[in-house]
Each structure stands twice: as structure tokens, then as C-alpha cells.
PDB file of C-alpha atoms and ligand atoms in Angstrom:
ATOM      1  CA  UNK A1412     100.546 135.204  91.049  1.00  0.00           C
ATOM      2  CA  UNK A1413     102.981 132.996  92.631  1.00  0.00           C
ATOM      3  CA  UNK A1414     102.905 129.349  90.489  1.00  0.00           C
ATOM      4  CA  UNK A1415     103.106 126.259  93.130  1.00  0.00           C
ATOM      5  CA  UNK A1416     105.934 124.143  91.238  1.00  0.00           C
ATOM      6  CA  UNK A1417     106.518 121.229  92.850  1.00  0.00           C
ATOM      7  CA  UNK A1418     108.829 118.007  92.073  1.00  0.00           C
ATOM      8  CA  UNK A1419     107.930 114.921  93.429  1.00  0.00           C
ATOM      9  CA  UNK A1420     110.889 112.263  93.920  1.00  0.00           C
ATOM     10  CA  UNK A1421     111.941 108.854  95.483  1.00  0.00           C
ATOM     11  CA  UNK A1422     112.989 105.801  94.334  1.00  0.00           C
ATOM     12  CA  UNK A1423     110.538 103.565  92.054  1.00  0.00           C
ATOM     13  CA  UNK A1424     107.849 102.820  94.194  1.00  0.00           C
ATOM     14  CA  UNK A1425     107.718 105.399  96.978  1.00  0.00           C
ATOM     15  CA  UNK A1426     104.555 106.307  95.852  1.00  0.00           C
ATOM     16  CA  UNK A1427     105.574 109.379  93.633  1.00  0.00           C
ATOM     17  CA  UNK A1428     102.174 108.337  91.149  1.00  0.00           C
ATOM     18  CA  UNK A1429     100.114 107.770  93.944  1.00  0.00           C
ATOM     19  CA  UNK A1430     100.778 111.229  95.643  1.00  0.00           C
ATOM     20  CA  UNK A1431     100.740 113.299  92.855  1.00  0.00           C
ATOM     21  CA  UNK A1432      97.415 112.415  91.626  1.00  0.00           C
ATOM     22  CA  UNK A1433      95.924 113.123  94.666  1.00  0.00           C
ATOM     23  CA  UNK A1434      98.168 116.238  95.620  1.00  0.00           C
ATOM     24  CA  UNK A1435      97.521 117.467  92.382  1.00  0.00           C
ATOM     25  CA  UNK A1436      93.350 117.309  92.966  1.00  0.00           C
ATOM     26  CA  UNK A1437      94.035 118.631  96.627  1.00  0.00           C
ATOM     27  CA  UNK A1438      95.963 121.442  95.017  1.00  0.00           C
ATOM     28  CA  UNK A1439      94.335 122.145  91.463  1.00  0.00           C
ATOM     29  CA  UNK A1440      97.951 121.813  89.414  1.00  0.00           C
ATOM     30  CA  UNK A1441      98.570 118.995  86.727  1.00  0.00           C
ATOM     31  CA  UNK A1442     100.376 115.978  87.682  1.00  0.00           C
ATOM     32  CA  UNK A1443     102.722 115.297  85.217  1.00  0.00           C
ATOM     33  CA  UNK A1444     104.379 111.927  85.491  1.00  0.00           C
ATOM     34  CA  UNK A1445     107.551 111.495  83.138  1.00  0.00           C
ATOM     35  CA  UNK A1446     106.977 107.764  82.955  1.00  0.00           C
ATOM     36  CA  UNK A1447     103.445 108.351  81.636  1.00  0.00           C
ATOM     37  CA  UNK A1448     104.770 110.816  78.934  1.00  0.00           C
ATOM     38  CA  UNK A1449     107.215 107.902  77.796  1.00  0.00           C
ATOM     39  CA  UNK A1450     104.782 105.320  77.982  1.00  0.00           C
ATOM     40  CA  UNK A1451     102.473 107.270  75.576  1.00  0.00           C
ATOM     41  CA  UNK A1452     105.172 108.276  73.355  1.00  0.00           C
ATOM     42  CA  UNK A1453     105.781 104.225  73.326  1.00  0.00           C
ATOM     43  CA  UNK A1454     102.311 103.199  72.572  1.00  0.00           C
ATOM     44  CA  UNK A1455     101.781 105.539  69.649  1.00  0.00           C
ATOM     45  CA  UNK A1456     105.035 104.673  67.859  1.00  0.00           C
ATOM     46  CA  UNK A1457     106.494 107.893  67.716  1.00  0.00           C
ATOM     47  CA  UNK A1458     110.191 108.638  67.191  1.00  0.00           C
ATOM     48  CA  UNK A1459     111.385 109.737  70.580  1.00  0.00           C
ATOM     49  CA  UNK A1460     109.073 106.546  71.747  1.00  0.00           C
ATOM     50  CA  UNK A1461     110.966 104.430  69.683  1.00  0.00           C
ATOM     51  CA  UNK A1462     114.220 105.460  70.984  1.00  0.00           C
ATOM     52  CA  UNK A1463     112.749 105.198  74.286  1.00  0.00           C
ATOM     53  CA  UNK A1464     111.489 102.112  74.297  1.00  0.00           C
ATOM     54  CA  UNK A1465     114.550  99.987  75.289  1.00  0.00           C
ATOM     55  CA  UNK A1466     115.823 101.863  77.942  1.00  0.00           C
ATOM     56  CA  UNK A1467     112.606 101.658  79.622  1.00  0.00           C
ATOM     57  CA  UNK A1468     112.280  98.201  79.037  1.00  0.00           C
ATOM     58  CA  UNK A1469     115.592  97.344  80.917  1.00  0.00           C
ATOM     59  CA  UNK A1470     115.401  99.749  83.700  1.00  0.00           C
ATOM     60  CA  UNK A1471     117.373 102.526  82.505  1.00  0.00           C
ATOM     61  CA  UNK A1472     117.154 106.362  82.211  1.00  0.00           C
ATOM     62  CA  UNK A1473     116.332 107.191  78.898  1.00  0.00           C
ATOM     63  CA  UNK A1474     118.694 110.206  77.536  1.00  0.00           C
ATOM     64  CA  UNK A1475     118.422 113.119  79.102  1.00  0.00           C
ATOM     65  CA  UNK A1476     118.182 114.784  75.776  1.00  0.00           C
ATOM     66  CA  UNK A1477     115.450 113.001  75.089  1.00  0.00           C
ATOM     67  CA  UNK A1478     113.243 113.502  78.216  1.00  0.00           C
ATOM     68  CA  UNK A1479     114.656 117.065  78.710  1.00  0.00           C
ATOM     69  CA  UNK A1480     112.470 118.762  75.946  1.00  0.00           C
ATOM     70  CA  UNK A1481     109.084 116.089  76.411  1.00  0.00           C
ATOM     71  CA  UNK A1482     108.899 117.462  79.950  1.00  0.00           C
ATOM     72  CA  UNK A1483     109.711 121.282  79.390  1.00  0.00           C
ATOM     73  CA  UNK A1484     106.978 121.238  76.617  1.00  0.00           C
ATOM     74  CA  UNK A1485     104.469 119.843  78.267  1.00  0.00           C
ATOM     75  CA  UNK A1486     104.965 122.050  81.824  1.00  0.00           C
ATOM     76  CA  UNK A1487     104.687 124.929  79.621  1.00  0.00           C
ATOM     77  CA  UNK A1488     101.468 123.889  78.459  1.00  0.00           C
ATOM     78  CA  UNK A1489      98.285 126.114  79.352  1.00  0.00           C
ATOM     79  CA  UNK A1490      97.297 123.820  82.420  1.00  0.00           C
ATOM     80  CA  UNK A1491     100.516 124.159  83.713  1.00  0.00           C
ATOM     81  CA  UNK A1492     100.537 128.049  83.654  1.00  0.00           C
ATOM     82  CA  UNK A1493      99.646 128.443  88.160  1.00  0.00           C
ATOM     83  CA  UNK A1494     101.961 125.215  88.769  1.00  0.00           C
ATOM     84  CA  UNK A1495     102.711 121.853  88.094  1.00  0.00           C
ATOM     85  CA  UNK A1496     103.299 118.335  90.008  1.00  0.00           C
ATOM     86  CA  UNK A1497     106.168 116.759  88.172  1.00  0.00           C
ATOM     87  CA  UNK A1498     106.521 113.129  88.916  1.00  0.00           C
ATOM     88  CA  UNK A1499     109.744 110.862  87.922  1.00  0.00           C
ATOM     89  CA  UNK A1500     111.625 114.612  86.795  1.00  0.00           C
ATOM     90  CA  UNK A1501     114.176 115.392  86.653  1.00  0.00           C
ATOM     91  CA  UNK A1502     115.938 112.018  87.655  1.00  0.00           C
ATOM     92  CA  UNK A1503     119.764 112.987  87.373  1.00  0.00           C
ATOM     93  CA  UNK A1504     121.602 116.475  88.089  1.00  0.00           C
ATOM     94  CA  UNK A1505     121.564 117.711  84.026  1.00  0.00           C
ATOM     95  CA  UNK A1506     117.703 117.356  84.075  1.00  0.00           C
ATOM     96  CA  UNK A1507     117.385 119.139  87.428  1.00  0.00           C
ATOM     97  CA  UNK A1508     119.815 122.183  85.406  1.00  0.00           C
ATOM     98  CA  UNK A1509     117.579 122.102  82.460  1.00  0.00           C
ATOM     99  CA  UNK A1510     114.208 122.300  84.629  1.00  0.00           C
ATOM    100  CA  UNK A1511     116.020 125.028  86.399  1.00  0.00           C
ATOM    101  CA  UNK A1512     116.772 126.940  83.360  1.00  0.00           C
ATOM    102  CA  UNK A1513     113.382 126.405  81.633  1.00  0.00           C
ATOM    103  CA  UNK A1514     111.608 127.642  84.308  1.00  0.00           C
ATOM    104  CA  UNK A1515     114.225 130.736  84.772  1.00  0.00           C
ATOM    105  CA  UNK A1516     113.863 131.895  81.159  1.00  0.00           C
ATOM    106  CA  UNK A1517     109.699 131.551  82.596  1.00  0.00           C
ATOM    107  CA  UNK A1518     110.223 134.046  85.265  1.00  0.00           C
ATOM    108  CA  UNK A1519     109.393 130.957  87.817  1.00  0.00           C
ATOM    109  CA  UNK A1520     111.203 129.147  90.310  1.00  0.00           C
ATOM    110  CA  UNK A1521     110.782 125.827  91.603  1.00  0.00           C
ATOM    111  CA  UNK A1522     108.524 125.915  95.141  1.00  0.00           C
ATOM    112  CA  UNK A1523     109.966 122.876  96.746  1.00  0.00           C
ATOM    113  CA  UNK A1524     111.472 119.664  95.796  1.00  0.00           C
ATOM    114  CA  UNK A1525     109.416 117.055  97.781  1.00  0.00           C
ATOM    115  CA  UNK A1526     110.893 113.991  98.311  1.00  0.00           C
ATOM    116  CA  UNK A1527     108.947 110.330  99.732  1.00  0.00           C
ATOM    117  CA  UNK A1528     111.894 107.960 101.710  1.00  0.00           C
ATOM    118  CA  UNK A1529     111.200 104.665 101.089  1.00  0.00           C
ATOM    119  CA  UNK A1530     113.834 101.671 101.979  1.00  0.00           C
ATOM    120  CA  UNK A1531     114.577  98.959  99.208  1.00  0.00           C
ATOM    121  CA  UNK A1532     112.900  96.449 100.629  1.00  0.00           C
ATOM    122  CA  UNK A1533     109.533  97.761 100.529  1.00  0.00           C
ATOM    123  CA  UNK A1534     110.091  98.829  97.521  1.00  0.00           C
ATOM    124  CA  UNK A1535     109.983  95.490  95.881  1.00  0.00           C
ATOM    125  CA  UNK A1536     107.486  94.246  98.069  1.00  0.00           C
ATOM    126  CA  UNK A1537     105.145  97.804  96.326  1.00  0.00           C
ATOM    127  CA  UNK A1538     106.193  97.253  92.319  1.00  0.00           C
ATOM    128  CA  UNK A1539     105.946  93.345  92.242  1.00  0.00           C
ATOM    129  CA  UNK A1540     101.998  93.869  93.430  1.00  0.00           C
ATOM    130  CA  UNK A1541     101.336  97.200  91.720  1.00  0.00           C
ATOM    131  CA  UNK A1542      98.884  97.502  88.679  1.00  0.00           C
ATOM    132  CA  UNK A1543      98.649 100.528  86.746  1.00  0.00           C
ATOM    133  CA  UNK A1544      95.518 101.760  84.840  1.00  0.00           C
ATOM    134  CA  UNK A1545      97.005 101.951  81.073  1.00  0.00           C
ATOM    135  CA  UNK A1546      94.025 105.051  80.372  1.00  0.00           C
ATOM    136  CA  UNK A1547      94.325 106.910  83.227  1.00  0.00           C
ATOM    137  CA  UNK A1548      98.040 106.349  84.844  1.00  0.00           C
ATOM    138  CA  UNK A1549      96.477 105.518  88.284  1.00  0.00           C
ATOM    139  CA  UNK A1550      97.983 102.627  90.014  1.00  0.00           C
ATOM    140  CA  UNK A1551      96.874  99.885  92.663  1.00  0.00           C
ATOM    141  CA  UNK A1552      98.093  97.345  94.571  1.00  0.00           C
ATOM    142  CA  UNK A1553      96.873  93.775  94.629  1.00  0.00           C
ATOM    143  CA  UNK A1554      97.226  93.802  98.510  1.00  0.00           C
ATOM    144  CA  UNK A1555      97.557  97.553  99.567  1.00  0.00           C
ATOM    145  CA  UNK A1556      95.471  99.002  97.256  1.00  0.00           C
ATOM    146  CA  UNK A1557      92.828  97.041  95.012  1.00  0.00           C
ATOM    147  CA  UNK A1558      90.715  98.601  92.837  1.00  0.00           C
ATOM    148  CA  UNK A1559      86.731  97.875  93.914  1.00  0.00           C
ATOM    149  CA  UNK A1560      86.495  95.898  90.525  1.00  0.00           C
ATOM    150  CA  UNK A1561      89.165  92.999  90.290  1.00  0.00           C
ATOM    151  CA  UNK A1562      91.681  94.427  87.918  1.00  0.00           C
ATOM    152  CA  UNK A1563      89.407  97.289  86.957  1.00  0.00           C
ATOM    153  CA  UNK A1564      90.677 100.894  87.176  1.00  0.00           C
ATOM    154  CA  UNK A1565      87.787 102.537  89.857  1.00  0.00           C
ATOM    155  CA  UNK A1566      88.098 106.246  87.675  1.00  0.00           C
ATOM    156  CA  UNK A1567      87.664 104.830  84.014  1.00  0.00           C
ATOM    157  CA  UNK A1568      86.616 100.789  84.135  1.00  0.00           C
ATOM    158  CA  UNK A1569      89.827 100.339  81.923  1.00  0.00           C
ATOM    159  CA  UNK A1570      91.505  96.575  82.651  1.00  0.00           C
ATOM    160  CA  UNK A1571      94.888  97.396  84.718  1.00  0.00           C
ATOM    161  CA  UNK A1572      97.702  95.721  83.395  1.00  0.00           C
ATOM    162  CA  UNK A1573     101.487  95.030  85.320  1.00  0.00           C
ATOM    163  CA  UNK A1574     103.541  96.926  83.749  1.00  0.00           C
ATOM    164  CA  UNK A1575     106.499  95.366  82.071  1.00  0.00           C
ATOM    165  CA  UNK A1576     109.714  96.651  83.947  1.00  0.00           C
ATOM    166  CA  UNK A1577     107.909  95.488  87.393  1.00  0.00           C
ATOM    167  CA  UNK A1578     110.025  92.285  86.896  1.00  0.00           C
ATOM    168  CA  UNK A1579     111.628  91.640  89.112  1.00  0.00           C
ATOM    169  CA  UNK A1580     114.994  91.628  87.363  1.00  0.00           C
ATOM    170  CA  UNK A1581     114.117  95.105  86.044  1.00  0.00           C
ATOM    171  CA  UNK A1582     113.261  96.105  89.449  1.00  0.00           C
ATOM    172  CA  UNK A1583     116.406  95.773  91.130  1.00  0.00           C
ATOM    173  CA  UNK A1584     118.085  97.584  87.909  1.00  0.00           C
ATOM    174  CA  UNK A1585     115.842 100.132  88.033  1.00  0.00           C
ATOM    175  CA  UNK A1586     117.249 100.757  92.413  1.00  0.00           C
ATOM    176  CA  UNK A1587     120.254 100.361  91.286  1.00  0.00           C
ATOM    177  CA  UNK A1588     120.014 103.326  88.937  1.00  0.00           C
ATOM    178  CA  UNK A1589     117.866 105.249  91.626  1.00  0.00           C
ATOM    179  CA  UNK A1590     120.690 105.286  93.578  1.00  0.00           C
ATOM    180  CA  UNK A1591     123.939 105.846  91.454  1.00  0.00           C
ATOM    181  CA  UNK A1592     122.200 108.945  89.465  1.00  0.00           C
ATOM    182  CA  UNK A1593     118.999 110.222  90.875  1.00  0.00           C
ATOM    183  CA  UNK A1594     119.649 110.372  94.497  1.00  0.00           C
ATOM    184  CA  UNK A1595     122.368 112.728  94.443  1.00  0.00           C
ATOM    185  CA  UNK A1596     119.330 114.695  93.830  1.00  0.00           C
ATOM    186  CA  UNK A1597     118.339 114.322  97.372  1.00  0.00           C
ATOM    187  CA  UNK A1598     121.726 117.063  97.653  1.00  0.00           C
ATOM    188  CA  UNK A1599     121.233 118.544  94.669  1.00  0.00           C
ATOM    189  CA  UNK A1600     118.000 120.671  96.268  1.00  0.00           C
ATOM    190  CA  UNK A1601     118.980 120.806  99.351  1.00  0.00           C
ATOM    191  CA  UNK A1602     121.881 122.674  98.838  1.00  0.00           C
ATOM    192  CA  UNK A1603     119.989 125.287  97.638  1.00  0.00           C
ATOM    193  CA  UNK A1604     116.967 124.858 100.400  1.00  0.00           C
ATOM    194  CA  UNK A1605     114.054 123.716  98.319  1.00  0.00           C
ATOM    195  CA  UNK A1606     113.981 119.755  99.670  1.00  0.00           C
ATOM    196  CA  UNK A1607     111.450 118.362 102.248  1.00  0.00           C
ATOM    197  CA  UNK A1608     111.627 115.277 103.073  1.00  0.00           C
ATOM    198  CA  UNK A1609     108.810 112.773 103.801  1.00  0.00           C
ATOM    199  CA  UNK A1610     108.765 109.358 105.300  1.00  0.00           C
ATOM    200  CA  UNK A1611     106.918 107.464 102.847  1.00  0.00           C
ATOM    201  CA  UNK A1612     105.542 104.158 105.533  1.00  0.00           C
ATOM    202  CA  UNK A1613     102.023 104.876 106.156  1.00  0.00           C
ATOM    203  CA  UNK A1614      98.465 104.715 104.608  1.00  0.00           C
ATOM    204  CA  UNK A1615      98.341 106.578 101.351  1.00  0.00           C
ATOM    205  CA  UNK A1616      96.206 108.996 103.350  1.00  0.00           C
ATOM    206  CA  UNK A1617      98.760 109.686 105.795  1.00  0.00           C
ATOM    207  CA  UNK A1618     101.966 110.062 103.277  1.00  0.00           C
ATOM    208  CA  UNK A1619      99.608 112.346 101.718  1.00  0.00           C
ATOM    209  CA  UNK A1620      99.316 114.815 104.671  1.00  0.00           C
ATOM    210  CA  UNK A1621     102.680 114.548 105.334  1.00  0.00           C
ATOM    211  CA  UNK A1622     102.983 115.778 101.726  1.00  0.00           C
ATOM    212  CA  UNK A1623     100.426 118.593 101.690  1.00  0.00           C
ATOM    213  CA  UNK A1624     101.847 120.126 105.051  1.00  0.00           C
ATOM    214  CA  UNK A1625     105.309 120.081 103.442  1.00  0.00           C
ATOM    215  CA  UNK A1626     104.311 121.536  99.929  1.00  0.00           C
ATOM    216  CA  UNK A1627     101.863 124.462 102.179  1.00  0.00           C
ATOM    217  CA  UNK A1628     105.250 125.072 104.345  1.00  0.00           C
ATOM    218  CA  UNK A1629     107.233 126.105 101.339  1.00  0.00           C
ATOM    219  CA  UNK A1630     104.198 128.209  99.384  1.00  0.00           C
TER     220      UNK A1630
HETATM  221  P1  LIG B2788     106.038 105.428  92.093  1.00  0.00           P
HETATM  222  O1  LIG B2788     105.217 106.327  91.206  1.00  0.00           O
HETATM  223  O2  LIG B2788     106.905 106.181  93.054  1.00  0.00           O
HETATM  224  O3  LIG B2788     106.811 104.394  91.328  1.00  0.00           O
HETATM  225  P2  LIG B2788     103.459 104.285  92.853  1.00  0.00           P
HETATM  226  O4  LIG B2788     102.631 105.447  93.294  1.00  0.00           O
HETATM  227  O5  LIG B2788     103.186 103.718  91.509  1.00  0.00           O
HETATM  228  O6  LIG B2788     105.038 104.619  93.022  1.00  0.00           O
HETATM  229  O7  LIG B2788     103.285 103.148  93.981  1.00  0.00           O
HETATM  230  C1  LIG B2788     103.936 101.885  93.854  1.00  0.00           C
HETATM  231  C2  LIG B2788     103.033 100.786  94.411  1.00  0.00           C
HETATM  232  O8  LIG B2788     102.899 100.961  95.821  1.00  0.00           O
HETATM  233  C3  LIG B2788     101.617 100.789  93.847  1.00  0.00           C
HETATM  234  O9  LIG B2788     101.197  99.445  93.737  1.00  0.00           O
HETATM  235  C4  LIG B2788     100.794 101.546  94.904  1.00  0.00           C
HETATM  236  O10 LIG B2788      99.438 101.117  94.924  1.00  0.00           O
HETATM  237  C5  LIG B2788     101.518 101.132  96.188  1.00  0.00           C
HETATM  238  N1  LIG B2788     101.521 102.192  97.200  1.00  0.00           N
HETATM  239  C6  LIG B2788     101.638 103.535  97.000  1.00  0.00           C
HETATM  240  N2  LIG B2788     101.617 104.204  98.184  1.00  0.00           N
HETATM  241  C7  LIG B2788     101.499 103.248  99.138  1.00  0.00           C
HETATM  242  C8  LIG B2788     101.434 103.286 100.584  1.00  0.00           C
HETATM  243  N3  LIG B2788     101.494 104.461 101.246  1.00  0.00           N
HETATM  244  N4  LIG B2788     101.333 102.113 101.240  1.00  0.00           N
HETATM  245  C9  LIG B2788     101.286 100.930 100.569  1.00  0.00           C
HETATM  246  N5  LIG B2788     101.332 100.824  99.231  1.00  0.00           N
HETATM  247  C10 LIG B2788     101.437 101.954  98.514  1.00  0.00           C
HETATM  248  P1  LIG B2789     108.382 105.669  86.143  1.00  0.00           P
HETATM  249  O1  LIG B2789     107.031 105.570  85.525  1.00  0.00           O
HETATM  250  O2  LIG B2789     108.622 106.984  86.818  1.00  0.00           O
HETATM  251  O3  LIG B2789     108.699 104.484  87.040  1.00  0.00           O
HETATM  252  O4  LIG B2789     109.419 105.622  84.936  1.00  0.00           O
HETATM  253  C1  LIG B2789     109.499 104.480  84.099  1.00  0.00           C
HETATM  254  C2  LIG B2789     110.746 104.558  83.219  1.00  0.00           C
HETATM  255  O5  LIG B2789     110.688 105.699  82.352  1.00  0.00           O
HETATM  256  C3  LIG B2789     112.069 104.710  83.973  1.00  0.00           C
HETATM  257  O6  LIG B2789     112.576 103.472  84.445  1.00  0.00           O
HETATM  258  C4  LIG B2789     112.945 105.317  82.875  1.00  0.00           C
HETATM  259  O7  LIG B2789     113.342 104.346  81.916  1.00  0.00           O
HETATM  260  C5  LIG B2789     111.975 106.262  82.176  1.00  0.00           C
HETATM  261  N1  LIG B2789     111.977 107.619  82.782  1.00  0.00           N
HETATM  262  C6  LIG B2789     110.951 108.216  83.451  1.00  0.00           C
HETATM  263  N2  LIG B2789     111.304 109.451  83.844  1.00  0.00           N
HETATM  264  C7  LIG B2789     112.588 109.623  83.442  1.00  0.00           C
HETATM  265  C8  LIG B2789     113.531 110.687  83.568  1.00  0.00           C
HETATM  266  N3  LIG B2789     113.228 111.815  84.203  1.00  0.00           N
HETATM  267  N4  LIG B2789     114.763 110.518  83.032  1.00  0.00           N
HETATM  268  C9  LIG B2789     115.090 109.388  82.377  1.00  0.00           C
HETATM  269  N5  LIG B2789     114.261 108.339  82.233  1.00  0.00           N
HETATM  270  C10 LIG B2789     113.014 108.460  82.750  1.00  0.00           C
END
């Protein structure tokens, strides 16, 4: 069996969340969102949450040592075994090594790094109106995409919250850092032919089979 592993990246905002939950329905592989992982870790007061905590807050990239083993655990996990969606990882060239070698000593290799283009500008325009189910990890957007319920999550009735690094201080950090250590990224996989890149303007529905075509291409 080949295993459909698939990265999902962009800059905050692109619509990274919003794809992978519905790529990863479409395609019947976990999406696994690295910022959701954190945000748990947070919220239950663990350890690596702890240490976590303030990086997230100001926009940073919490240690690669830190989100290097959360993320290889859980896409070895049993739901993970025919593929995975990874969303927000890796985010700088040392995670995108590690992945490699995790999935290496797996027998796997990555399927395609997909990645959604989105200029800076919308991308403020998308986090300062987004609202983010804290159960579920879907997201909205007051004008783009609003829940049928006012600030109601449509899956699990759960009241959405803003999350607090869509400031819009944090925001413009949080570009900043897309661009000095993630994007190199955008390289990174295409040097070695696994990147397929999507414009990310458009209906959800539309980025979405822009998406699927380019993940089918590369199975
Ligand atoms: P990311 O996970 O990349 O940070 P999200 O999926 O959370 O991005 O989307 C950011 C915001 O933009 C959310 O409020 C979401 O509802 C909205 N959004 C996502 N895709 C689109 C789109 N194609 N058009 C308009 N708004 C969108
Ligand atoms: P996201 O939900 O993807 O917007 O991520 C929210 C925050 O979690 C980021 O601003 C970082 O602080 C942290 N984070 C998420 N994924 C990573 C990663 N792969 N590497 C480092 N930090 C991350």
C-alpha cells in the first residue's frame, strides 16, 4: 500500500486549517494541525505546553525540539498508518529533516508538499475576522465564512472564540516569521520535486479543487 502523505503549507492564514479538514474527509487521512497539538498541550497544562505557551503567544516558532517529537508521535499513530494531512509542519528546514527522517526509518516518503499562495494583505484581512471552534479546530470567518449559528461551531455547537495571537500585533510577527524561516521551505521541496503550488484566492470550494487535483497528480 502506498500511504498518501501530504504537507500542507502557506503563510498564517492561507487557509492551511480550512483545506485540510476538508481534504482530509475527501481523502480519508487525519488532518493533523501542529497549532492544534500546541493549543491542547496549552490548555491541559502539560510540560511541553508550558514551554510552549509564550512563543505562541507572541508569534513565534516554538523550538523545534519541542514540536519535532509532538508531531512524529502523533503521525505514527494508528490513524495515521495509509497517510496523513499535516498542517502548520514542519515550519523551518530542521523540522522538514526530521519529518524526512521519521518517515525514512517508516519505510515512507512524503507524497507531495502542497503549498496555498496567499499575499500579506489578505492575509490580515483572513486572521483579524477568523474564529476558531476551541472543540473541534474548525475555523470561520465573520464575513467569508460564518458559522449558521452566530459564533456557534456548525459540527459541535461549541462557542468559537478569536484566538489570541490574531492580534493584530501578533499577526504581523507571526508574517514576519513566515517569511524569514518557513518559506525557504517553498525551495526546500522543490528541490527535490515534491512541491505544488496552489493559488489560494477563491471560494474555499475552489482552493479546494485546486488542492485535490494537485495532491491526485502526485499519488
Ligand atoms: P491557516 O490554517 O492557514 O492559518 P485558516 O484555514 O484558519 O488558515 O483560514 C484563515 C481565515 O481565512 C479563516 O477565518 C477562514 O475562515 C478564512 N478562509 C479560509 N479560506 C478562505 C477562502 N478561500 N476565502 C476566504 N476566506 C477564507
Ligand atoms: P497555527 O495554528 O498553525 O497558526 O500555529 C499557531 C502557533 O503555533 C504558531 O504561531 C507557532 O507559535 C506554533 N507552531 C505551530 N506549528 C509549529 C511548527 N511546526 N513549528 C514551530 N511552531 C509551531
Amino acid at each position: 500500500m502506498t500511504e498518501l502523505d501530504l504537507l500542507l503549507m502557506g503563510p498564517p492564514g492561507a487557509g492551511k486549517g480550512t483545506q485540510g479538514r476538508l481534504l482530509g474527509e475527501a481523502l480519508g487521512v487525519p488532518w493533523v494541525s501542529s497549532g492544534d497539538l500546541l493549543r491542547h498541550a496549552v490548555e491541559d497544562g502539560s510540560a511541553l505546553g508550558e514551554e510552549a505557551r509564550g512563543f505562541m503567544s507572541r508569534g513565534d516558532l516554538v523550538p523545534d525540539r519541542v514540536i519535532v517529537g509532538l508531531m512524529s508521535r502523533r503521525l505514527q499513530e494508528p490513524d495515521a498508518r495509509g497517510g496523513f494531512i499535516a498542517d502548520g509542519y514542519p515550519r523551518t528546514v530542521p523540522q522538514a529533516d526530521a519529518l524526512a527522517a521519521a518517515l525514512d526509518a517508516l519505510g515512507r516518503r512524503l507524497t507531495a508538499a502542497l503549498a496555498i499562495l496567499l499575499p500579506d494583505d489578505e492575509v490580515v484581512d483572513r486572521l483579524s475576522g477568523r474564529r476558531t471552534c476551541p472543540r473541534c479546530g474548525r475555523v470561520y470567518h465573520v464575513e467569508h465564512e460564518p458559522p449558521v449559528r452566530a459564533e456557534h461551531c456548525d459540527a459541535d455547537g461549541a462557542c468559537l472564540i478569536q484566538r489570541e495571537d490574531d492580534s493584530a500585533e501578533t499577526i504581523r510577527r507571526r508574517v514576519a516569521v513566515y517569511h524569514k524561516d518557513s518559506e525557504p521551505l517553498i525551495a526546500y521541496y522543490g528541490e527535490r520535486g515534491l512541491l505544488r503550488e496552489v493559488d489560494g484566492i477563491g471560494p474555499p470550494e475552489v482552493v479546494a479543487e485546486r488542492l485535490h487535483a494537485a495532491a491526485a497528480s502526485s499519488a
